[in-house]
C-alpha positions in Angstrom: 69.3 -5.6 -38.8 67.6 -6.3 -35.6 69.5 -7.9 -32.8 67.9 -10.4 -30.5 68.1 -7.9 -27.6 66.0 -5.5 -29.6 63.0 -7.9 -29.8 60.4 -7.0 -27.2 59.1 -10.0 -25.3 55.4 -10.1 -25.6 53.4 -12.5 -23.3 49.7 -12.3 -24.0 47.4 -12.6 -21.0 45.6 -16.0 -21.0 42.2 -14.4 -20.5 40.8 -11.0 -21.4 38.1 -9.3 -19.4 35.4 -10.5 -21.9 36.6 -14.1 -21.5 36.4 -13.8 -17.8 32.9 -12.3 -17.9 31.7 -15.1 -20.2 33.2 -17.9 -18.1 31.7 -16.3 -14.9 28.3 -16.0 -16.5 28.4 -19.6 -17.7 29.4 -20.8 -14.2 26.6 -18.8 -12.6 24.0 -20.3 -15.0 25.3 -23.8 -14.3 25.2 -23.3 -10.6 21.7 -21.9 -10.8 20.6 -25.0 -12.8 22.2 -27.3 -10.3 20.5 -25.4 -7.4 17.1 -25.6 -9.0 17.5 -29.3 -9.8 18.5 -30.1 -6.2 15.7 -28.0 -4.8 13.2 -29.8 -7.1 14.5 -33.3 -6.1 14.5 -32.7 -2.4 11.2 -30.8 -2.1 8.5 -32.1 0.3 5.9 -33.9 -1.7 2.2 -33.5 -0.8 0.5 -36.8 -0.1 -2.3 -37.7 -2.4 -5.9 -37.9 -1.2 -6.0 -41.7 -1.0 -3.0 -41.8 1.3 -4.5 -39.1 3.5 -7.7 -41.1 3.7 -6.0 -44.3 4.6 -4.1 -42.5 7.4 -7.2 -40.8 8.7 -8.6 -41.9 12.1 -12.3 -41.3 12.2 -13.3 -40.4 15.7 -14.6 -36.8 16.0 -16.4 -34.1 14.0 -13.2 -32.7 12.5 -12.1 -36.1 11.1 -15.6 -36.5 9.6 -15.2 -33.2 7.8 -11.8 -34.3 6.5 -13.2 -37.6 5.4 -15.9 -35.8 3.5 -13.6 -33.4 1.8 -11.0 -36.1 0.8 -13.6 -38.6 -0.3 -15.2 -36.1 -2.6 -11.9 -35.4 -4.2 -11.5 -39.0 -5.2 -15.0 -40.3 -5.8 -18.5 -39.1 -6.1 -20.4 -42.4 -6.3 -23.8 -43.3 -4.9 -22.2 -45.3 -2.2 -20.3 -42.3 -1.0 -23.4 -40.1 -1.2 -25.3 -42.6 1.0 -22.4 -42.8 3.5 -22.2 -39.0 3.7 -26.0 -38.8 4.4 -25.5 -41.1 7.3 -22.7 -38.9 8.6 -24.6 -35.6 8.5 -26.2 -35.9 11.9 -22.8 -36.5 13.5 -21.0 -33.8 11.6 -23.5 -31.0 12.2 -24.6 -31.8 15.8 -24.1 -29.0 18.3 -22.7 -31.4 20.9 -19.8 -33.8 20.4 -21.6 -37.1 19.8 -19.7 -40.3 19.4 -19.8 -41.9 16.0 -21.2 -45.4 16.1 -18.8 -48.3 15.6 -20.8 -49.6 12.7 -20.6 -46.3 10.9 -16.8 -46.2 11.5 -16.6 -49.7 10.1 -18.5 -48.8 7.0 -16.2 -45.8 6.5 -13.2 -48.0 6.8 -14.7 -50.5 4.3 -15.3 -47.6 1.9 -11.7 -46.4 2.3 -10.3 -49.9 1.8 -12.4 -50.3 -1.3 -10.8 -47.3 -3.1 
């Protein structure tokens, strides 16, 4: 007969190395998902073309080129084509010529009409 003193006390470890590896892998995957989600939520968003057009101040040749590019992204109507034909002498002049106020006003009206 066995005595109580002869019984070997066996205490199993709560986690084996496989269990630890699985838990660590799962935690890494969860942390990666959280990181990617936060990065996606807090990224800088590019403004759309309409917003850029409304913020554009038409005053020089560079702004006329920006206007042309952004307006063509949004619309390609006859009204825009006529307006771009009026802008050509000012965009492609060798000297910095001032854009007439009436032309700036028609550009603003076009932008507000979008």
